[in-house]
Coordinates of C-alpha atoms in Angstrom, one line a residue:
M1 CA -10.4 6.1 -6.6
R2 CA -13.4 6.4 -8.9
V3 CA -14.5 3.8 -11.4
N4 CA -17.0 4.2 -14.0
N5 CA -20.3 2.7 -13.3
K6 CA -21.2 0.7 -16.7
G7 CA -21.8 -3.0 -17.7
L8 CA -24.7 -5.2 -16.6
W9 CA -25.6 -2.9 -13.7
A10 CA -26.9 -0.3 -16.2
V11 CA -29.5 -2.6 -17.1
G12 CA -30.4 -3.8 -13.4
A13 CA -29.3 -0.7 -11.4
L14 CA -33.3 0.4 -10.8
T15 CA -34.3 -2.9 -9.8
V16 CA -31.3 -4.0 -7.7
T17 CA -31.0 -0.4 -5.8
A18 CA -34.7 -0.6 -5.0
S19 CA -34.4 -3.9 -2.6
L20 CA -31.0 -3.0 -1.1
V21 CA -30.0 -1.1 1.7
L22 CA -28.3 1.9 1.6
T23 CA -25.7 2.2 3.9
G24 CA -21.8 3.2 4.0
C25 CA -18.9 0.8 3.6
T26 CA -17.4 -1.1 6.9
A27 CA -14.9 -3.2 7.6
A28 CA -16.3 -6.1 9.7
S29 CA -14.8 -8.4 11.9
D30 CA -13.9 -12.0 11.0
T31 CA -16.7 -13.2 13.2
A32 CA -19.4 -11.0 11.1
D33 CA -19.2 -13.3 8.2
N34 CA -22.7 -14.4 7.8
S35 CA -25.1 -11.7 6.6
A36 CA -24.8 -12.7 2.8
G37 CA -27.9 -13.6 1.1
T38 CA -30.3 -11.1 3.1
G39 CA -30.7 -9.0 0.1
E40 CA -29.6 -6.0 2.0
A41 CA -25.8 -5.5 1.1
L42 CA -22.9 -7.4 -0.2
T43 CA -20.4 -9.4 2.1
V44 CA -17.0 -9.5 0.8
W45 CA -14.3 -11.9 2.0
V46 CA -10.7 -10.3 1.7
D47 CA -7.6 -11.0 3.5
A48 CA -5.6 -8.2 5.4
D49 CA -3.2 -7.2 2.4
R50 CA -6.0 -6.4 -0.2
A51 CA -8.2 -4.9 2.3
A52 CA -7.4 -1.3 2.2
V53 CA -7.7 -1.1 -1.5
L54 CA -11.2 -2.9 -1.6
K55 CA -12.4 -0.3 1.4
D56 CA -11.9 2.6 -1.2
A57 CA -13.5 0.7 -3.9
A58 CA -16.4 -0.6 -1.9
A59 CA -16.7 2.9 -1.0
D60 CA -16.9 3.9 -4.6
F61 CA -19.6 1.3 -5.3
T62 CA -21.9 2.2 -2.7
A63 CA -21.6 5.9 -3.3
E64 CA -22.4 5.2 -6.8
T65 CA -24.9 2.3 -6.3
G66 CA -26.5 2.7 -2.9
V67 CA -25.5 -0.8 -2.1
E68 CA -23.7 -1.4 1.1
V69 CA -20.4 -3.6 1.0
K70 CA -19.1 -5.4 4.2
L71 CA -15.6 -6.4 4.1
V72 CA -14.6 -9.3 6.0
Q73 CA -11.1 -9.7 6.7
K74 CA -9.9 -13.5 6.5
E75 CA -6.6 -15.3 6.8
F76 CA -5.7 -16.0 2.9
G77 CA -5.1 -19.5 4.1
D78 CA -8.3 -20.4 5.6
I79 CA -10.7 -18.7 2.7
R80 CA -11.0 -21.8 0.5
D81 CA -12.2 -24.0 3.1
Q82 CA -14.5 -21.8 5.2
F83 CA -15.9 -20.6 2.1
I84 CA -16.8 -24.2 0.6
A85 CA -17.9 -25.0 4.3
Q86 CA -20.5 -21.9 4.5
V87 CA -21.8 -21.1 1.4
P88 CA -24.3 -24.4 1.3
T89 CA -25.4 -23.0 4.5
G90 CA -26.2 -19.5 3.1
K91 CA -23.9 -18.0 5.7
G92 CA -20.8 -17.5 3.2
P93 CA -20.3 -14.0 1.4
D94 CA -21.5 -12.9 -1.8
V95 CA -18.1 -12.4 -2.9
V96 CA -14.7 -14.1 -2.4
I97 CA -11.2 -13.2 -3.0
G98 CA -9.0 -16.2 -3.8
A99 CA -6.7 -18.2 -6.5
H100 CA -7.4 -19.7 -9.5
D101 CA -6.6 -23.3 -8.4
W102 CA -9.4 -23.3 -5.9
L103 CA -11.8 -23.3 -8.8
G104 CA -12.3 -26.9 -9.8
T105 CA -13.0 -27.4 -5.8
F106 CA -15.3 -24.7 -6.3
V107 CA -17.2 -25.8 -9.0
T108 CA -17.4 -29.8 -8.0
N109 CA -18.6 -28.4 -4.5
G110 CA -21.4 -25.9 -6.4
V111 CA -20.4 -22.9 -4.1
V112 CA -19.7 -20.3 -7.0
A113 CA -21.6 -19.0 -10.1
P114 CA -20.9 -18.0 -13.3
V115 CA -19.3 -14.5 -14.4
E116 CA -20.7 -12.2 -17.1
L117 CA -17.5 -10.4 -18.6
G118 CA -19.3 -9.4 -21.6
D119 CA -16.9 -7.1 -23.8
K120 CA -14.6 -6.7 -20.5
A121 CA -13.0 -10.3 -21.1
D122 CA -10.8 -8.9 -23.9
A123 CA -9.3 -6.3 -21.4
F124 CA -7.5 -9.1 -19.6
Q125 CA -4.7 -11.1 -20.3
D126 CA -5.8 -14.4 -22.1
V127 CA -3.9 -16.2 -19.4
G128 CA -6.2 -14.7 -16.5
I129 CA -9.4 -15.3 -18.4
T130 CA -8.0 -18.7 -19.0
A131 CA -7.0 -19.5 -15.4
M132 CA -10.6 -18.3 -14.3
S133 CA -12.0 -20.7 -16.6
Y134 CA -13.8 -24.3 -15.8
E135 CA -15.1 -26.2 -18.5
G136 CA -15.5 -23.5 -20.6
Q137 CA -17.1 -21.6 -18.5
V138 CA -15.8 -18.1 -16.7
Y139 CA -16.4 -18.0 -12.9
G140 CA -14.2 -15.0 -11.9
V141 CA -12.5 -11.8 -12.3
P142 CA -8.7 -12.3 -12.5
Y143 CA -6.8 -9.5 -10.6
S144 CA -2.9 -10.6 -10.5
I145 CA -0.9 -12.7 -12.6
E146 CA 2.4 -14.2 -11.2
N147 CA 5.0 -16.8 -12.0
I148 CA 8.5 -17.4 -10.9
A149 CA 11.4 -16.4 -13.3
L150 CA 15.5 -16.8 -13.2
V151 CA 16.8 -14.2 -11.0
R152 CA 20.4 -13.2 -11.7
N153 CA 22.9 -10.9 -9.8
T154 CA 24.4 -9.1 -12.7
A155 CA 27.7 -8.4 -10.8
L156 CA 28.5 -12.1 -10.8
A157 CA 26.9 -13.2 -13.8
P158 CA 26.8 -10.3 -16.6
S159 CA 24.8 -12.4 -19.3
T160 CA 21.8 -14.9 -19.7
P161 CA 22.6 -18.5 -19.7
A162 CA 21.0 -20.2 -22.5
T163 CA 20.6 -23.7 -21.0
F164 CA 20.5 -24.9 -17.1
D165 CA 24.0 -26.5 -17.9
E166 CA 25.2 -23.3 -19.3
M167 CA 24.1 -21.7 -15.8
V168 CA 25.6 -24.0 -13.7
T169 CA 29.1 -23.5 -15.3
M170 CA 28.5 -19.7 -15.1
G171 CA 27.6 -19.8 -11.3
E172 CA 30.8 -22.3 -11.0
A173 CA 32.9 -19.7 -12.6
A174 CA 31.7 -17.2 -10.6
G175 CA 33.2 -18.5 -7.7
T176 CA 30.4 -18.2 -5.2
E177 CA 29.5 -20.8 -2.8
Y178 CA 26.4 -22.0 -4.8
P179 CA 26.3 -22.0 -8.5
F180 CA 22.4 -21.9 -8.3
L181 CA 19.8 -21.5 -5.6
V182 CA 16.2 -22.6 -5.4
G183 CA 14.5 -23.5 -2.1
L184 CA 13.3 -26.9 -1.7
D185 CA 11.7 -28.9 1.4
P186 CA 13.5 -31.5 2.8
E187 CA 10.3 -33.9 2.6
A188 CA 8.5 -32.5 -0.2
A189 CA 11.1 -30.8 -2.3
D190 CA 9.1 -27.9 -4.5
P191 CA 7.3 -29.5 -7.7
Y192 CA 6.0 -25.5 -8.2
H193 CA 9.5 -24.4 -8.6
L194 CA 10.9 -27.4 -10.3
Y195 CA 8.0 -27.7 -12.7
P196 CA 9.4 -25.4 -15.8
F197 CA 12.7 -28.0 -15.5
Q198 CA 10.3 -30.9 -15.8
T199 CA 8.3 -29.7 -18.7
S200 CA 11.6 -29.3 -20.4
F201 CA 11.5 -32.7 -20.6
G202 CA 8.4 -32.7 -22.3
A203 CA 6.7 -34.0 -19.1
P204 CA 3.5 -31.7 -18.1
V205 CA 1.1 -33.4 -15.5
F206 CA -1.9 -33.6 -17.3
G207 CA -2.5 -33.6 -21.4
T208 CA -5.0 -30.7 -22.7
A209 CA -8.2 -31.0 -24.3
A210 CA -9.1 -29.1 -27.8
D211 CA -9.9 -26.0 -25.4
G212 CA -6.9 -25.9 -23.8
S213 CA -8.3 -27.0 -20.7
Y214 CA -6.6 -29.7 -18.7
D215 CA -7.6 -33.3 -19.6
A216 CA -7.6 -35.3 -15.9
D217 CA -8.1 -38.5 -18.3
A218 CA -4.5 -37.6 -19.7
L219 CA -2.3 -37.9 -17.2
E220 CA 1.3 -37.1 -18.6
I221 CA 3.7 -37.0 -15.8
G222 CA 4.6 -40.6 -16.1
N223 CA 5.8 -40.5 -19.7
D224 CA 9.3 -40.8 -21.2
G225 CA 10.0 -37.0 -20.5
G226 CA 9.1 -37.9 -16.8
D227 CA 11.6 -40.4 -16.8
K228 CA 14.1 -38.4 -17.9
F229 CA 13.1 -35.9 -15.8
A230 CA 13.3 -37.9 -12.8
A231 CA 17.0 -39.2 -14.0
W232 CA 18.0 -35.6 -14.2
L233 CA 16.8 -34.6 -10.5
G234 CA 18.7 -37.4 -9.3
E235 CA 21.8 -36.4 -11.2
Q236 CA 21.5 -33.0 -9.7
G237 CA 21.4 -34.1 -6.0
A238 CA 24.3 -36.2 -6.6
A239 CA 26.0 -33.3 -7.8
G240 CA 24.6 -31.0 -5.0
V241 CA 23.1 -28.5 -7.5
L242 CA 19.8 -29.5 -6.2
N243 CA 19.7 -29.9 -2.0
T244 CA 16.9 -30.5 0.0
N245 CA 18.7 -28.9 3.0
I246 CA 18.2 -25.3 1.0
T247 CA 14.9 -24.3 2.3
G248 CA 12.9 -21.2 0.8
D249 CA 14.3 -19.1 3.6
L250 CA 17.7 -20.1 3.3
A251 CA 18.0 -19.7 -0.3
K252 CA 16.6 -16.0 -0.2
E253 CA 19.2 -15.3 2.9
K254 CA 21.9 -16.9 0.6
F255 CA 21.2 -14.8 -2.5
I256 CA 21.2 -11.6 -0.7
A257 CA 24.0 -12.3 1.0
G258 CA 25.9 -12.5 -2.6
E259 CA 26.5 -16.5 -2.4
S260 CA 25.2 -17.2 -5.7
P261 CA 24.5 -15.6 -9.3
F262 CA 21.4 -17.5 -10.1
Y263 CA 18.1 -17.7 -7.8
L264 CA 15.0 -19.4 -9.3
T265 CA 12.0 -17.4 -7.1
G266 CA 9.0 -15.4 -7.8
P267 CA 8.7 -11.6 -7.6
W268 CA 7.9 -11.8 -4.0
N269 CA 11.5 -12.3 -3.2
V270 CA 12.8 -9.5 -5.5
P271 CA 12.5 -6.6 -3.3
A272 CA 15.0 -7.9 -0.3
A273 CA 17.6 -8.7 -3.2
V274 CA 17.2 -4.8 -4.3
E275 CA 17.4 -3.6 -1.1
A276 CA 20.4 -5.5 0.0
G277 CA 22.0 -3.6 -2.9
I278 CA 21.9 -6.5 -5.5
D279 CA 21.6 -5.0 -9.0
V280 CA 18.9 -8.0 -10.5
A281 CA 17.9 -8.8 -14.0
I282 CA 14.9 -11.1 -14.9
D283 CA 15.8 -14.0 -17.1
P284 CA 14.0 -17.0 -18.7
I285 CA 14.4 -20.1 -17.1
P286 CA 16.9 -21.9 -18.7
S287 CA 16.0 -25.3 -20.2
A288 CA 17.4 -28.6 -18.6
G289 CA 15.8 -31.4 -21.2
G290 CA 15.9 -29.4 -24.7
E291 CA 12.2 -28.0 -24.8
T292 CA 11.0 -24.7 -23.4
A293 CA 10.6 -24.5 -19.3
Q294 CA 7.3 -23.6 -18.6
P295 CA 6.8 -22.2 -14.9
F296 CA 3.2 -21.8 -13.7
V297 CA 1.2 -19.4 -13.5
G298 CA -0.7 -18.6 -10.6
V299 CA -3.9 -16.0 -10.9
Q300 CA -5.8 -14.5 -8.3
G301 CA -9.1 -13.1 -8.6
F302 CA -12.7 -12.6 -7.2
F303 CA -15.4 -15.3 -7.2
V304 CA -19.4 -14.7 -7.0
S305 CA -21.1 -17.3 -4.6
S306 CA -23.5 -19.5 -6.0
K307 CA -26.0 -18.7 -3.0
S308 CA -25.9 -15.0 -3.3
E309 CA -29.1 -13.6 -3.5
N310 CA -27.3 -10.4 -4.8
A311 CA -25.6 -11.9 -7.9
L312 CA -26.3 -9.1 -9.9
A313 CA -24.7 -6.5 -7.4
A314 CA -21.8 -9.0 -7.1
N315 CA -21.2 -9.4 -10.6
E316 CA -21.2 -5.7 -11.0
F317 CA -18.7 -5.4 -7.9
I318 CA -16.3 -7.8 -9.3
V319 CA -16.7 -7.0 -13.1
N320 CA -16.6 -2.9 -13.2
Y321 CA -14.8 -2.1 -10.0
M322 CA -12.2 -4.8 -8.9
G323 CA -11.7 -5.2 -12.7
S324 CA -11.4 -1.4 -13.3
E325 CA -7.8 0.0 -13.8
E326 CA -7.9 2.0 -11.0
V327 CA -8.4 -1.1 -8.6
Q328 CA -6.0 -3.5 -10.7
T329 CA -3.4 -0.6 -10.3
A330 CA -3.9 -0.2 -6.9
L331 CA -4.3 -4.0 -6.0
F332 CA -0.5 -4.0 -8.0
E333 CA 1.0 -1.0 -6.0
V334 CA 0.2 -2.8 -2.3
G335 CA 1.0 -6.2 -3.4
G336 CA 3.5 -6.1 -6.0
R337 CA 1.7 -8.9 -8.2
A338 CA 1.2 -8.2 -11.7
P339 CA -2.0 -7.1 -12.7
A340 CA -4.4 -9.3 -14.8
L341 CA -6.0 -6.1 -16.7
T342 CA -4.3 -5.5 -19.6
A343 CA -4.1 -1.5 -19.3
S344 CA -2.8 -1.9 -15.8
F345 CA -0.2 -4.4 -16.7
E346 CA 1.5 -2.5 -19.6
A347 CA 1.5 0.5 -16.8
A348 CA 3.1 -1.5 -14.5
S349 CA 5.7 -3.0 -17.0
A350 CA 7.6 0.4 -16.7
D351 CA 9.5 -1.4 -13.8
P352 CA 11.9 -3.6 -15.8
I353 CA 11.1 -6.4 -13.0
V354 CA 7.7 -6.5 -13.7
A355 CA 8.3 -6.6 -17.2
G356 CA 11.0 -9.3 -16.8
F357 CA 8.3 -11.6 -15.2
G358 CA 5.6 -10.6 -17.4
T359 CA 8.2 -11.7 -20.6
V360 CA 8.5 -15.3 -19.0
G361 CA 4.8 -15.6 -18.1
E362 CA 4.4 -15.2 -21.8
N363 CA 5.5 -19.0 -21.7
A364 CA 3.7 -20.2 -18.6
V365 CA 0.9 -22.2 -18.0
P366 CA -2.0 -22.0 -15.7
M367 CA -1.4 -24.3 -12.4
P368 CA -4.1 -26.9 -13.3
S369 CA -7.3 -26.0 -11.0
I370 CA -9.1 -29.6 -11.8
P371 CA -9.7 -31.5 -8.4
A372 CA -7.3 -34.7 -9.6
M373 CA -4.7 -32.1 -9.1
G374 CA -5.3 -33.0 -5.5
A375 CA -4.3 -36.4 -6.5
V376 CA -1.1 -34.9 -7.6
W377 CA 0.2 -32.9 -4.9
E378 CA -0.1 -35.8 -2.8
F379 CA 2.3 -38.0 -4.3
W380 CA 4.6 -35.4 -6.5
G381 CA 6.8 -33.5 -4.0
V382 CA 7.5 -36.3 -1.8
T383 CA 8.8 -38.2 -4.9
E384 CA 11.1 -35.4 -6.0
A385 CA 12.7 -35.1 -2.5
A386 CA 13.6 -38.7 -2.4
I387 CA 15.0 -39.0 -6.0
I388 CA 17.4 -35.7 -4.8
N389 CA 17.9 -37.5 -1.6
G390 CA 19.4 -40.4 -3.9
G391 CA 16.6 -42.6 -4.4
D392 CA 16.2 -44.9 -7.5
A393 CA 14.7 -42.3 -10.1
T394 CA 12.9 -44.6 -12.6
S395 CA 11.3 -47.1 -9.8
L396 CA 10.2 -43.7 -7.5
W397 CA 9.1 -42.0 -10.5
Q398 CA 7.0 -44.6 -12.1
K399 CA 5.3 -45.8 -8.6
M400 CA 4.2 -42.1 -8.0
S401 CA 2.7 -42.1 -11.5
G402 CA 1.1 -44.8 -10.9
D403 CA -0.3 -43.9 -7.3
I404 CA -1.5 -40.7 -8.8
E405 CA -3.5 -43.0 -11.4
T406 CA -5.0 -44.9 -8.7
A407 CA -5.9 -41.9 -6.6
I408 CA -7.5 -40.2 -9.3
A409 CA -9.7 -43.1 -10.5
G410 CA -10.7 -43.2 -6.8

């Protein structure tokens, strides 16, 4: 895996390489994570799924720049909190893999540095750059973009439904046990999967500023559209279309068993359906409230520590190596997540499943990365579950909105 070594590094290479030790690429243990900031190497935190690809890219980086890259494997779910805890002590990594919705917390904790993309910014899909930006500043290099869509069993439903009601009618006509499947949690439903239906009622979580960024002062979730969405949730719960006893694992199992023609999920669950012999189509999420159903889009990428003493090398590594077509394509091949680099995405779109999710993603919105979102998660899913299970929709939804507003105000 060779990449072109261009960009900022071309300006600063001699200065940087003169101050850095030249050694081979290694994969370090989880405990050997405190060598960042020495000026001798780049330490990169990565999860096991992506480590193999990064090992090859790191070897190329070392060969072409002379800068050692030490890969430290971490559990993905542990990375955010450990990064926030260790960076201020000077023991964190130079580069970390992560999700875009961590960014607001990273910035407010002062643990990430802005990234200089230069002309490379135009090579990525716009939503990827938007997701990696905070208050107008880009802080990361995106590598994958993913969103949910409606997965259809074409043998049970030969055409695409135009609306949610039409989908349910088609599902009932198919004669399967379930007209539609989406995995929910008995206690906390699933705001991520239910969000496109919420937006179709004109009830986003937050309003947006002029530059398109989320405005924490403009809480929209409790507007009139939110009340209508809450009432709809109650109706679907009473009808059994939404069922908090259908967990994520159970929804997947039932779809693979051919017990429903429709399944709201992400690309991560499609391979199992294909392996089960189901001919699937990827459809837009049907509107329940009349407006466009907009799912969240999640972006993953690479960030540079604000305490890195190798900031120039770190920027070069994530922009021109993690951002290369070869690496983005390789990461797609091992993880199945659509690439953020446009050239890699277009190549991956030869697969109709990737192309289908990409088309739905054109109407998606980045999951808010602002810290205020933490107050939303605390109340959101619990309220949805209570309504689906028979609680009073209007009073529960308005109480949730008030609780969120109070929590944000601190």
